[in-house]
XYZ file of C-alpha atoms in Angstrom:
778
model
C 19.754 24.119 -2.218
C 21.955 27.333 -3.096
C 24.922 28.415 -1.025
C 24.838 31.076 0.932
C 27.795 33.266 3.001
C 26.674 33.239 6.401
C 28.902 34.540 9.454
C 30.710 37.452 7.668
C 31.103 34.818 4.441
C 33.631 32.355 6.619
C 30.652 29.786 5.983
C 29.710 27.619 2.724
C 26.462 25.347 3.851
C 26.242 22.058 1.306
C 23.138 21.004 -0.506
C 21.076 18.797 1.394
C 21.865 15.806 -0.019
C 25.502 15.646 1.263
C 23.851 14.820 4.792
C 22.755 11.860 3.595
C 25.454 10.347 0.940
C 28.129 11.249 3.650
C 30.859 11.701 0.606
C 33.968 11.150 1.778
C 37.433 11.786 0.826
C 40.131 9.345 0.028
C 41.328 9.735 3.356
C 41.094 7.008 5.598
C 41.425 8.670 8.759
C 38.631 9.145 11.076
C 38.126 9.517 14.624
C 35.228 10.378 17.137
C 34.773 14.273 18.353
C 32.736 15.832 20.693
C 31.941 19.155 20.409
C 29.874 22.161 21.882
C 28.902 24.479 18.455
C 26.942 27.791 18.921
C 24.884 28.017 15.857
C 25.415 30.587 13.430
C 22.901 28.929 10.917
C 20.940 25.335 10.016
C 19.976 24.015 6.803
C 17.398 21.890 7.070
C 17.076 18.568 4.655
C 13.360 18.554 2.578
C 13.497 14.475 4.844
C 14.682 16.118 8.038
C 18.140 16.561 9.883
C 20.189 19.233 8.677
C 23.506 20.741 8.469
C 24.508 22.631 12.076
C 27.293 25.454 11.393
C 28.079 26.788 14.221
C 31.899 28.131 16.269
C 33.204 25.647 19.095
C 34.091 26.382 22.541
C 37.707 27.698 20.794
C 35.977 30.071 18.414
C 36.851 27.303 15.271
C 34.587 27.074 12.949
C 32.788 23.293 12.492
C 30.331 21.752 10.619
C 28.361 19.192 11.936
C 25.991 16.779 10.024
C 22.454 15.836 11.838
C 20.595 13.132 10.639
C 16.291 12.902 10.842
C 16.461 9.983 13.105
C 18.742 12.143 15.986
C 17.576 15.674 14.776
C 15.212 16.508 18.039
C 14.211 19.677 16.244
C 15.926 22.666 13.995
C 18.777 24.080 16.004
C 18.545 28.015 16.231
C 21.185 31.122 15.849
C 22.829 31.289 19.250
C 21.998 27.837 20.586
C 24.468 25.971 21.601
C 24.547 22.215 21.002
C 26.711 19.341 22.311
C 26.924 17.278 18.899
C 29.384 13.673 19.455
C 30.016 11.485 16.359
C 32.284 10.767 13.480
C 34.946 13.250 12.078
C 35.586 12.675 9.136
C 36.536 14.960 5.553
C 34.434 15.868 2.996
C 35.473 16.568 -0.469
C 34.571 19.730 -0.573
C 33.435 21.019 3.121
C 36.432 19.442 4.877
C 36.009 18.121 8.317
C 32.520 16.956 9.273
C 31.022 15.383 12.428
C 28.464 13.091 11.770
C 26.783 13.042 14.983
C 25.329 10.293 16.391
C 24.121 12.477 19.343
C 23.516 16.005 19.185
C 21.337 17.867 21.888
C 20.701 21.390 22.469
C 22.659 23.225 25.943
C 22.401 26.088 28.190
C 24.758 29.219 27.434
C 27.095 29.859 29.887
C 29.181 32.981 30.078
C 28.927 35.198 27.175
C 27.453 32.845 25.227
C 24.312 34.148 26.244
C 24.657 37.550 24.489
C 24.939 35.673 20.897
C 21.857 33.192 21.721
C 19.780 36.131 23.004
C 21.174 38.278 20.148
C 20.292 35.981 17.220
C 17.725 33.851 18.212
C 14.473 34.969 17.549
C 12.302 33.147 20.663
C 13.955 36.920 22.434
C 11.288 39.729 20.328
C 13.277 42.736 20.396
C 16.697 41.919 21.410
C 19.673 42.278 19.269
C 23.232 42.843 19.569
C 23.347 46.038 21.485
C 20.680 45.058 24.061
C 21.977 41.890 24.761
C 25.415 43.266 25.121
C 24.304 45.615 27.595
C 22.619 43.440 29.578
C 25.691 41.494 30.267
C 27.562 44.351 31.010
C 25.502 45.689 33.304
C 24.633 42.201 34.983
C 27.562 39.402 34.201
C 26.828 36.105 35.175
C 24.275 37.550 37.820
C 22.054 37.311 34.572
C 21.507 33.513 34.799
C 20.535 33.909 38.030
C 17.642 36.847 37.171
C 16.540 34.708 34.844
C 16.445 31.317 35.982
C 14.617 32.962 39.694
C 12.004 34.888 37.003
C 13.599 38.293 38.697
C 11.975 40.954 35.832
C 12.965 43.575 37.956
C 16.479 43.345 37.631
C 15.946 42.715 33.689
C 13.550 45.923 33.515
C 15.707 48.485 34.489
C 18.346 47.508 32.219
C 16.278 46.738 29.015
C 12.731 47.884 29.876
C 9.565 45.466 31.223
C 8.612 43.624 27.956
C 12.110 42.891 27.070
C 12.536 41.680 30.326
C 9.808 39.345 29.992
C 10.715 37.858 26.472
C 14.111 36.914 27.481
C 12.813 35.205 30.589
C 10.125 33.634 29.238
C 12.179 32.841 26.404
C 15.146 31.526 28.472
C 12.882 29.342 30.567
C 11.381 26.904 27.806
C 14.999 26.068 26.912
C 15.860 25.232 30.284
C 13.065 23.431 30.907
C 13.288 22.162 27.574
C 17.253 20.698 28.291
C 16.283 19.750 31.595
C 13.509 17.249 30.076
C 16.381 15.929 27.258
C 18.757 15.330 30.440
C 16.806 13.681 32.661
C 15.617 11.116 30.215
C 19.094 10.699 28.001
C 19.829 8.947 31.887
C 17.133 6.417 31.092
C 18.414 5.711 27.253
C 15.199 8.037 25.735
C 15.732 9.011 22.227
C 16.538 12.893 21.970
C 14.145 12.692 19.322
C 11.510 11.281 21.755
C 12.822 13.760 24.038
C 11.663 16.355 22.332
C 8.328 15.482 21.841
C 7.803 14.968 25.233
C 9.208 18.510 26.062
C 6.804 19.953 23.033
C 4.020 18.116 25.085
C 3.981 18.550 28.237
C 7.456 20.768 29.021
C 8.686 20.382 32.177
C 5.874 18.851 33.548
C 7.658 15.806 31.310
C 9.808 14.907 34.141
C 6.827 14.494 36.771
C 4.546 12.794 34.103
C 6.916 10.190 32.981
C 7.877 9.661 36.547
C 5.014 9.052 37.686
C 3.423 6.628 34.608
C 7.256 5.303 32.698
C 3.926 4.202 30.274
C 3.203 7.961 29.244
C 6.169 7.300 26.913
C 3.961 4.598 24.982
C 2.782 7.761 22.858
C 6.199 8.129 21.578
C 7.893 4.910 21.604
C 6.454 1.650 20.233
C 5.530 -0.366 23.342
C 8.205 -2.806 23.244
C 11.022 -0.293 24.070
C 8.772 1.872 26.351
C 7.577 -1.906 28.371
C 11.558 -2.898 28.224
C 12.681 0.199 29.798
C 10.376 0.234 32.855
C 10.925 -3.642 33.557
C 14.577 -2.751 33.416
C 13.944 0.174 35.766
C 12.157 -2.164 38.137
C 8.436 -1.849 37.260
C 6.679 -5.181 38.671
C 4.688 -6.768 35.552
C 1.756 -6.734 37.114
C 2.092 -2.780 38.110
C -1.251 -1.362 38.095
C 0.298 1.184 35.195
C 1.803 -1.763 32.887
C -1.581 -3.367 33.102
C -3.625 -0.281 32.245
C -0.885 0.501 29.248
C -1.189 -2.783 27.406
C -4.810 -2.433 27.284
C -4.253 0.891 25.410
C -1.671 -0.651 23.485
C -3.692 -3.651 22.448
C -6.914 -1.279 21.067
C -4.221 0.858 19.616
C -3.068 -2.702 17.758
C -6.596 -3.117 17.100
C -6.947 0.491 15.456
C -4.076 -0.074 12.734
C -5.469 -3.117 11.764
C -8.207 -1.389 10.628
C -10.640 -2.576 13.488
C -12.196 1.175 16.415
C -13.126 -1.609 18.826
C -12.752 -4.551 19.700
C -15.087 -7.690 22.347
C -13.565 -8.064 24.987
C -12.556 -12.035 24.400
C -10.724 -10.741 21.653
C -9.373 -7.316 23.933
C -8.106 -9.697 26.383
C -6.702 -12.347 24.247
C -4.384 -9.611 22.917
C -3.615 -7.660 25.983
C -2.364 -11.619 27.253
C -0.222 -12.208 24.355
C 1.516 -7.783 24.984
C 2.099 -8.932 28.795
C 3.995 -12.053 28.389
C 3.641 -15.412 30.515
C 5.062 -13.491 33.633
C 1.389 -11.435 33.969
C -0.936 -13.108 31.125
C -2.997 -13.935 33.678
C -4.087 -10.663 34.514
C -5.195 -9.739 31.017
C -9.364 -9.845 31.872
C -8.503 -7.506 35.071
C -6.635 -4.959 32.889
C -9.493 -4.880 30.825
C -11.820 -4.468 33.600
C -9.715 -1.711 35.217
C -9.518 0.335 32.085
C -13.302 0.675 31.903
C -13.193 1.829 35.210
C -10.461 3.748 34.794
C -12.275 5.731 32.050
C -9.618 4.783 29.537
C -12.222 2.128 27.557
C -15.657 2.837 26.445
C -18.266 -0.367 27.364
C -21.104 -0.066 24.496
C -24.586 -1.721 25.570
C -23.397 -4.253 23.122
C -20.161 -5.532 24.685
C -17.997 -3.703 22.207
C -14.827 -1.729 24.164
C -13.603 1.147 22.511
C -10.452 3.765 23.475
C -12.046 6.660 24.631
C -10.265 8.788 21.735
C -11.807 6.480 19.311
C -15.178 6.705 20.805
C -14.846 9.873 20.963
C -14.019 10.707 17.020
C -17.069 8.032 15.759
C -19.806 10.038 18.068
C -18.164 13.775 16.594
C -18.602 12.224 12.959
C -22.126 11.114 13.902
C -23.169 14.190 15.324
C -21.433 16.114 12.324
C -23.285 14.192 9.745
C -26.878 14.644 12.196
C -26.595 18.124 12.263
C -26.747 18.177 8.821
C -29.729 15.761 8.104
C -31.758 17.772 10.851
C -30.940 21.204 9.066
C -33.863 22.381 6.478
C -33.014 20.947 2.946
C -32.898 23.553 0.049
C -35.565 23.668 -2.545
C -34.312 23.270 -5.942
C -35.205 25.457 -8.886
C -36.726 22.543 -11.225
C -36.088 24.416 -14.379
C -32.657 25.800 -13.508
C -31.606 21.931 -13.052
C -33.515 20.571 -15.864
C -31.326 22.990 -18.043
C -28.407 21.988 -16.294
C -29.186 18.287 -17.398
C -30.394 19.645 -20.584
C -26.589 21.196 -21.203
C -24.220 17.477 -19.765
C -26.753 15.315 -22.204
C -26.109 17.242 -24.815
C -21.539 17.236 -23.905
C -22.252 13.915 -23.417
C -24.278 12.318 -26.283
C -26.660 10.614 -23.937
C -30.029 11.037 -21.849
C -29.131 10.731 -17.862
C -30.655 7.636 -16.234
C -33.608 8.663 -14.217
C -31.362 7.421 -10.768
C -28.375 10.034 -12.791
C -31.601 12.937 -13.103
C -31.925 12.374 -9.008
C -28.569 12.139 -7.753
C -28.190 15.962 -9.228
C -31.310 16.891 -6.833
C -30.520 15.090 -4.490
C -27.335 16.721 -3.923
C -28.270 20.208 -4.891
C -31.315 19.882 -2.210
C -29.938 17.625 0.902
C -27.383 18.915 2.996
C -26.014 15.565 3.718
C -26.274 12.529 0.804
C -24.641 9.688 -0.633
C -23.921 8.806 -4.245
C -23.107 4.745 -4.835
C -22.558 2.792 -7.710
C -20.344 0.458 -9.709
C -17.788 0.295 -12.459
C -18.987 2.353 -15.082
C -22.772 3.121 -14.172
C -22.371 6.773 -14.606
C -21.140 8.417 -11.078
C -19.041 11.088 -12.602
C -21.129 12.424 -15.453
C -23.911 12.822 -12.293
C -20.955 14.626 -10.677
C -20.441 17.190 -13.904
C -24.253 18.058 -13.589
C -23.920 18.305 -9.770
C -20.868 20.606 -10.070
C -22.816 22.384 -12.394
C -25.420 22.863 -10.858
C -24.246 24.361 -7.864
C -22.292 26.811 -9.951
C -25.859 28.181 -10.739
C -26.428 27.971 -7.201
C -23.846 30.134 -6.102
C -24.162 32.393 -9.269
C -27.752 33.096 -7.904
C -26.630 34.235 -4.826
C -26.410 38.469 -3.703
C -22.568 39.347 -4.367
C -21.323 39.501 -1.108
C -22.166 35.925 -0.521
C -20.572 34.305 -3.324
C -16.497 34.478 -2.041
C -16.860 31.650 0.391
C -19.629 29.929 -1.542
C -17.713 27.123 -2.690
C -18.241 22.711 -4.009
C -14.817 21.979 -3.679
C -13.976 17.970 -4.790
C -11.235 15.972 -2.851
C -9.873 12.814 -2.246
C -7.636 11.044 0.316
C -5.265 9.776 -2.489
C -3.471 11.997 -4.849
C -3.900 9.937 -8.094
C -7.659 9.945 -7.353
C -7.680 13.634 -7.304
C -5.906 13.510 -10.161
C -8.622 11.471 -11.900
C -11.541 13.393 -10.583
C -10.016 16.777 -11.837
C -9.802 15.137 -15.497
C -12.944 13.368 -15.581
C -14.954 16.752 -14.030
C -13.100 19.028 -16.020
C -12.555 21.301 -12.817
C -10.313 21.701 -9.788
C -9.392 19.042 -7.099
C -7.369 18.176 -4.334
C -6.403 15.810 -1.560
C -8.142 16.128 1.863
C -4.716 16.692 3.079
C -4.212 19.832 0.891
C -7.285 21.339 1.480
C -7.336 21.154 5.202
C -3.622 22.696 5.141
C -5.097 25.646 3.008
C -8.017 26.503 5.436
C -5.717 26.052 8.230
C -3.448 28.566 7.066
C -5.769 31.064 5.823
C -5.399 30.349 1.828
C -8.785 29.065 1.513
C -11.793 30.007 2.909
C -15.428 27.867 2.821
C -18.651 29.021 4.690
C -21.121 27.354 2.909
C -21.536 25.373 -0.287
C -20.904 21.800 -0.818
C -18.370 19.504 -0.565
C -17.949 16.583 -2.697
C -15.915 13.571 -0.996
C -15.126 11.268 -4.080
C -14.047 7.728 -3.825
C -15.481 7.823 -0.612
C -14.714 3.806 0.102
C -10.840 4.996 0.839
C -12.143 6.629 3.743
C -11.246 6.115 7.491
C -12.383 7.736 10.303
C -9.021 9.696 11.629
C -9.517 11.405 8.115
C -13.225 11.991 8.143
C -13.193 13.687 11.245
C -10.340 15.800 10.888
C -12.289 17.809 8.155
C -15.617 17.787 9.907
C -14.195 19.385 12.384
C -12.553 22.514 9.996
C -15.920 22.730 7.870
C -18.533 25.172 8.822
C -21.668 23.219 9.743
C -23.593 25.146 6.463
C -21.373 23.434 4.347
C -22.860 20.225 2.600
C -21.797 17.404 1.924
C -22.443 14.353 -0.707
C -20.348 11.299 -0.143
C -19.447 9.587 -3.807
C -18.000 6.034 -4.048
C -18.141 2.499 -5.041
C -18.563 0.019 -2.032
C -17.397 -2.206 -3.650
C -13.310 -1.173 -4.047
C -11.189 -1.860 -0.997
C -12.019 -0.377 2.491
C -9.759 2.105 3.579
C -6.082 1.455 4.767
C -6.878 3.040 8.106
C -9.515 2.272 10.588
C -13.277 2.310 10.376
C -15.776 1.701 7.518
C -17.494 4.848 7.031
C -18.839 4.962 3.764
C -19.959 1.343 4.068
C -22.320 2.176 7.117
C -23.234 5.344 5.457
C -24.551 3.524 2.349
C -26.423 1.060 4.625
C -28.147 3.882 6.117
C -31.644 4.088 5.944
C -31.700 7.744 7.524
C -29.081 8.982 4.691
C -30.595 10.350 1.498
C -28.765 8.317 -1.308
C -28.978 7.245 -4.307
C -27.791 4.011 -6.078
C -26.412 3.758 -9.872
C -26.918 0.514 -11.467
C -27.041 0.575 -15.107
C -23.463 0.304 -16.818
C -22.911 2.992 -18.802
C -18.744 3.613 -19.417
C -18.362 2.085 -22.954
C -20.965 -0.205 -22.692
C -20.613 -1.584 -26.169
C -16.958 -1.674 -26.351
C -15.733 -3.094 -22.813
C -16.759 -5.723 -21.464
C -14.683 -4.416 -18.174
C -17.514 -3.026 -16.224
C -19.544 -6.108 -16.788
C -17.080 -8.324 -15.542
C -15.982 -5.685 -12.844
C -19.779 -6.154 -11.721
C -19.809 -10.161 -11.197
C -16.809 -9.916 -9.234
C -18.723 -7.182 -6.992
C -21.575 -9.710 -6.231
C -19.180 -12.589 -5.363
C -19.340 -14.340 -8.865
C -15.941 -15.786 -10.720
C -15.894 -14.819 -14.137
C -15.115 -17.069 -16.799
C -12.579 -15.499 -18.089
C -10.954 -15.559 -22.139
C -6.815 -16.032 -22.113
C -4.777 -13.322 -23.120
C -3.490 -13.432 -26.397
C 0.147 -12.365 -27.471
C -0.368 -12.301 -30.646
C -3.153 -9.338 -30.085
C -1.548 -8.061 -26.662
C -3.609 -4.984 -26.681
C -7.157 -5.845 -27.620
C -9.830 -4.770 -24.720
C -11.146 -6.823 -22.594
C -10.152 -8.854 -19.372
C -8.331 -11.627 -20.045
C -6.102 -15.056 -17.597
C -3.022 -16.183 -18.033
C -2.874 -19.504 -15.763
C 0.127 -19.751 -13.731
C 1.016 -22.717 -11.195
C 2.697 -21.242 -8.337
C 4.183 -17.339 -7.663
C 7.749 -18.025 -9.243
C 5.712 -18.449 -12.377
C 2.911 -15.787 -11.567
C 5.892 -13.538 -11.701
C 7.265 -14.497 -14.694
C 4.334 -14.717 -16.995
C 3.896 -10.980 -15.858
C 7.007 -9.903 -17.235
C 6.136 -11.492 -20.476
C 2.561 -9.880 -20.939
C 4.130 -6.753 -19.913
C 6.662 -6.965 -22.650
C 3.959 -7.837 -25.427
C 1.967 -4.946 -24.500
C 5.146 -2.658 -24.037
C 7.016 -4.127 -26.821
C 10.612 -4.253 -26.770
C 13.026 -1.524 -24.969
C 13.401 1.499 -26.107
C 16.233 2.989 -27.636
C 18.427 5.675 -26.095
C 15.970 8.793 -25.583
C 13.072 7.155 -26.811
C 11.207 6.432 -23.803
C 7.732 8.594 -24.377
C 6.211 5.689 -26.710
C 6.743 3.415 -23.891
C 5.100 5.226 -21.435
C 2.255 6.346 -23.686
C 1.476 2.430 -23.704
C 0.526 2.967 -20.399
C 0.984 -0.439 -18.588
C 0.384 -0.973 -15.370
C 2.026 -3.738 -12.986
C -0.774 -3.697 -10.166
C 0.068 -5.784 -7.370
C -1.186 -7.346 -3.727
C 1.841 -7.958 -2.338
C 4.920 -5.779 -1.967
C 8.404 -8.056 -1.209
C 7.705 -11.697 -2.629
C 8.786 -12.758 -6.018
C 5.607 -11.475 -7.716
C 5.880 -8.281 -5.518
C 6.148 -5.137 -6.443
C 9.511 -4.312 -5.721
C 10.976 -7.886 -7.616
C 8.838 -7.030 -10.533
C 10.041 -2.958 -10.785
C 13.840 -4.278 -10.892
C 12.937 -6.414 -13.171
C 11.168 -3.808 -15.493
C 13.711 -1.368 -15.055
C 16.721 -3.261 -15.787
C 14.711 -4.228 -18.808
C 13.355 -1.522 -20.066
C 16.073 1.301 -19.058
C 19.064 -0.538 -20.310
C 19.326 1.499 -23.594
C 18.831 4.577 -20.805
C 21.450 7.610 -19.343
C 21.905 7.100 -15.817
C 21.251 9.285 -13.129
C 23.906 9.428 -11.082
C 24.465 6.039 -9.106
C 20.566 6.299 -8.059
C 19.226 2.712 -9.548
C 17.493 5.480 -11.902
C 17.600 6.207 -15.644
C 16.110 9.000 -17.932
C 12.673 7.839 -18.518
C 12.641 5.459 -15.619
C 8.600 5.368 -14.295
C 8.634 6.638 -10.561
C 6.149 6.959 -7.759
C 6.584 9.534 -4.934
C 5.531 7.706 -1.262
C 4.609 10.980 0.521
C 2.904 14.352 0.814
C 5.126 17.233 0.591
C 3.876 21.020 -0.089
C 6.777 22.344 -0.499
C 7.895 20.912 -3.915
C 7.166 22.177 -7.362
C 7.017 25.989 -7.573
C 4.153 27.500 -8.686
C 5.009 29.659 -11.895
C 3.706 32.404 -13.812
C 4.040 32.497 -17.594
C 6.979 34.328 -17.860
C 8.221 31.821 -14.891
C 8.367 34.110 -11.596
C 7.462 32.227 -8.804
C 3.846 33.379 -7.905
C 3.888 34.583 -4.441
C 0.945 34.420 -1.620
C -0.745 37.266 -1.001
C -1.782 36.836 2.206
C 1.628 35.715 3.181
C 4.300 36.889 1.187
C 5.464 32.604 0.436
C 5.915 31.036 -2.811
C 3.215 28.690 -3.334
C 3.776 25.333 -4.446
C 1.805 22.905 -6.100
C 3.462 19.760 -4.157
C 4.158 15.816 -4.400
C 1.375 14.400 -3.408
C 1.460 10.578 -2.220
C 0.953 7.995 -4.403
C 1.769 10.436 -7.902
C 3.437 8.710 -10.843
C 5.686 10.426 -12.369
C 8.520 10.156 -15.018
C 12.389 11.516 -14.706
C 13.415 13.385 -17.267
C 17.372 14.230 -17.081
C 19.916 14.340 -14.661
C 20.772 17.247 -12.851
C 24.310 18.356 -11.335
C 22.998 17.595 -7.867
C 19.582 15.615 -8.251
C 17.045 14.425 -10.926
C 14.414 16.635 -12.767
C 11.150 14.389 -12.714
C 7.721 15.351 -13.690
C 4.510 13.856 -12.562
C 1.363 12.887 -14.105
C -0.453 15.380 -12.026
C 1.412 18.146 -13.606
C 4.185 18.833 -10.691
C 7.824 18.518 -11.200
C 10.537 19.699 -9.565
C 14.549 18.367 -8.957
C 14.775 15.753 -6.560
C 17.862 15.184 -4.026
C 19.774 12.524 -3.072
C 18.012 12.950 0.425
C 14.969 12.518 -1.500
C 15.297 9.299 -2.211
C 13.712 7.801 0.413
C 10.540 9.475 -0.537
C 10.819 8.041 -4.325
C 10.482 4.654 -5.908
C 10.450 2.802 -9.418
C 6.514 3.227 -10.535
C 6.628 -0.122 -13.024
C 4.706 -2.145 -10.852
C 2.721 -0.550 -7.872
C 0.351 -2.140 -4.943
C -3.277 -2.191 -5.253
C -3.919 0.070 -2.889
C -1.593 2.797 -4.225
C -3.308 2.801 -7.601
C -7.246 2.859 -5.848
C -8.641 6.074 -7.862
C -6.279 5.863 -10.703
C -7.314 4.518 -14.214
C -4.844 3.362 -16.534
C -5.226 2.344 -20.256
C -3.400 -1.194 -19.420
C -3.013 -2.970 -16.474
C -1.617 -6.764 -14.868
C -2.910 -8.143 -11.895
C -0.249 -10.807 -10.836
C -2.476 -12.852 -8.297
C -1.020 -14.301 -5.026
C -1.832 -15.280 -2.210
C -2.078 -12.614 0.716
C -3.457 -11.917 4.021
C -5.230 -8.987 2.216
C -6.371 -10.901 -1.080
C -10.111 -10.951 -1.601
C -13.537 -9.639 -4.060
C -12.271 -6.007 -3.272
C -9.053 -5.853 -4.289
C -9.438 -8.051 -7.228
C -12.626 -5.683 -8.311
C -10.265 -2.769 -7.662
C -7.141 -3.979 -9.900
C -9.582 -4.465 -12.641
C -11.222 -1.777 -12.857
C -8.200 0.459 -12.918
C -8.210 -0.337 -16.536
C -9.949 1.655 -18.946
C -9.016 -0.774 -22.502
C -7.286 -3.817 -21.148
C -7.106 -5.767 -17.581
C -4.911 -8.953 -17.718
C -4.860 -11.443 -14.855
C -2.098 -13.571 -13.890
C -2.111 -16.782 -11.538
C -4.119 -19.999 -9.928
C -7.410 -20.143 -11.588
C -8.878 -21.664 -7.740
C -6.609 -19.090 -5.880
C -8.957 -16.516 -7.930
C -12.234 -18.169 -8.012
C -11.729 -18.404 -3.687
C -10.848 -14.848 -3.428
C -13.662 -13.734 -5.725
C -16.560 -15.747 -3.741
C -15.718 -15.636 -0.551
C -17.060 -13.015 1.757
C -14.151 -9.298 1.954
C -12.245 -9.672 4.972
C -13.820 -6.128 5.442
C -16.718 -7.319 6.370
C -15.463 -8.943 9.811
C -13.998 -5.051 10.750
C -15.438 -4.246 14.591
C -16.355 -0.490 14.235
C -19.337 1.224 16.367
C -20.538 3.644 14.319
C -24.120 3.751 13.571
C -26.539 6.377 11.509
C -29.384 4.571 11.862
C -30.986 7.016 15.107
C -30.386 10.053 12.872
C -33.751 11.594 11.036
C -33.696 11.788 7.229
C -35.332 10.312 4.407
C -34.193 7.377 1.943
C -34.306 8.213 -1.559
C -32.379 5.073 -2.401
C -34.509 3.303 -5.705
């Protein structure tokens, strides 16, 4: 963050990294301090929180470091905040309060002048206007605002500005009142801020009537303990109803969108505890009667919000099936297919050709198939056919006709874009572009790739945002891992006879050179393959191999040995490019055990980065492989060929490539305050210490993070896990382009492959059987 001079040059805000490290001088003295700071500026950290700079009651310049966990919202210039925390000396900035509590206050006395003049909430109010208002009304100004006496204020500054003052001040007053009221009951400032933002002053009335309203914002256990401590009976109806909603929420987090009554009752009983467990069945019945749960004809129960999402998905997809299909120009399509065949060097199968016709003629369709069956080739032809459709439209209709490719994960987007040669984006980025007006689509074809990863909330959000004339094509492999989020939408679509679909089953990808698709096909069908042993003398040989291991510790050791065989010796200083070119990736079913990705990352990092330049004290080196763990749209500014920032013509704001959740990258060099990191999707930017929580080593990652990705060589340390099943084994192996090595107990792998996928037990209510449509599946 660039330093800036604020408040007549008296302040120098520090970089965002200061608040996370809390760097201090050698002085040992520190004390608890409380100050009421009137903000002149606030310098936000990318990870939340930031540096508050302003003046205290005596007019002295003060700095406070407010962490993301307690920062209710960014303080606005002119606002007064009471900050409490340890005060200690920073090496560069002097005394700072490291806040443990930070809450806004209503201004008092002449402080209202600065508040009105500097806060953006008050449109048209500057220093002169605010001073005139105070000079005329003095302390009576507070009473006029509180009583909404617009006449008294308007006589000084006019009616429009009077409305701005009364409304803006009222919002702060309500917020402060909610903070103070909830603080008496031990509610965290962040929760209080969220409550104030959602309900305004009605938050007090709402929470007083039902303390469990806060379960929307806080963990159940915290809300329940507070309510019981305040005297609520264990069998209070409010507690019973809230426990049912909590039970269905926990089911939702485990992938289910519904529950049977016995499942719901058992979970409610465990939530209520021994004092009220006997009321669990009655609680479920009461929730249905109160309309908080929906009971289906088959007896399944759903929360009303989830019920609404699934019904809306069904309705919006059904609308497309009822729409008149487009009749494609056969000659045009054949010309497109012929061009793709020439480029690929082989003839498309009948089903691939059928898929092209289906996608350009149906408002809703599905293309599914296993690894190597030619889905990407079919998509290339579909995209080219869509381009022809667009060019055939009148000029005024082409602007809002698009055929975007989207996927849930950033790594999947990168692979799709590389495979098709056309732009792709994450669903989150696409939605953001629609919401900000940077993208417009009224007609066309949206292609959802890696659709097996799609959960119910993600699809609901994008269907709500899309105009009904946009056609939809869902592409995926139901044999892969189910979505991390709730539901099995793609699987239900594949099973539906009413939705047009084409299923590809002939293996195309490097069929003559690689056995990966054939091995994957066996696993997909529940047949445990007989894999040859891994040969350390030929570590880069193509194929799928196996290394037996008696237990998890041995599995971890063997995984590192295979990595060393494939990657070669640790590189000399500054020579890590050859290592990364090998593209060896460990894919782990678990996180924290001996063969989990955390331990394997530490082992690989310590061995292979031993000769490289260290990056500060971060545990990283120049050449370290890293993975980014969240979507951040304010990273990696886009620049033109001259290196100048690219500005959005509509908003006037700089454009950013962004860092996507799951993107793998390499640390290229240390910077003065951080490190320069380049990710595999082309995005690059400086990482500050405050952003380290969003970054970790990437030599080994979870199988879920790798879904949608492709690597030249993959190592899979197979260990027991509640998530281990054939979909995980299948997904891990099919991430490899050339070589896959599985390590572990042969009996464990056989059992995982042969048993039914765990996701088949998910409770869901999505159904497309009643929708109109024609099946094209062969």
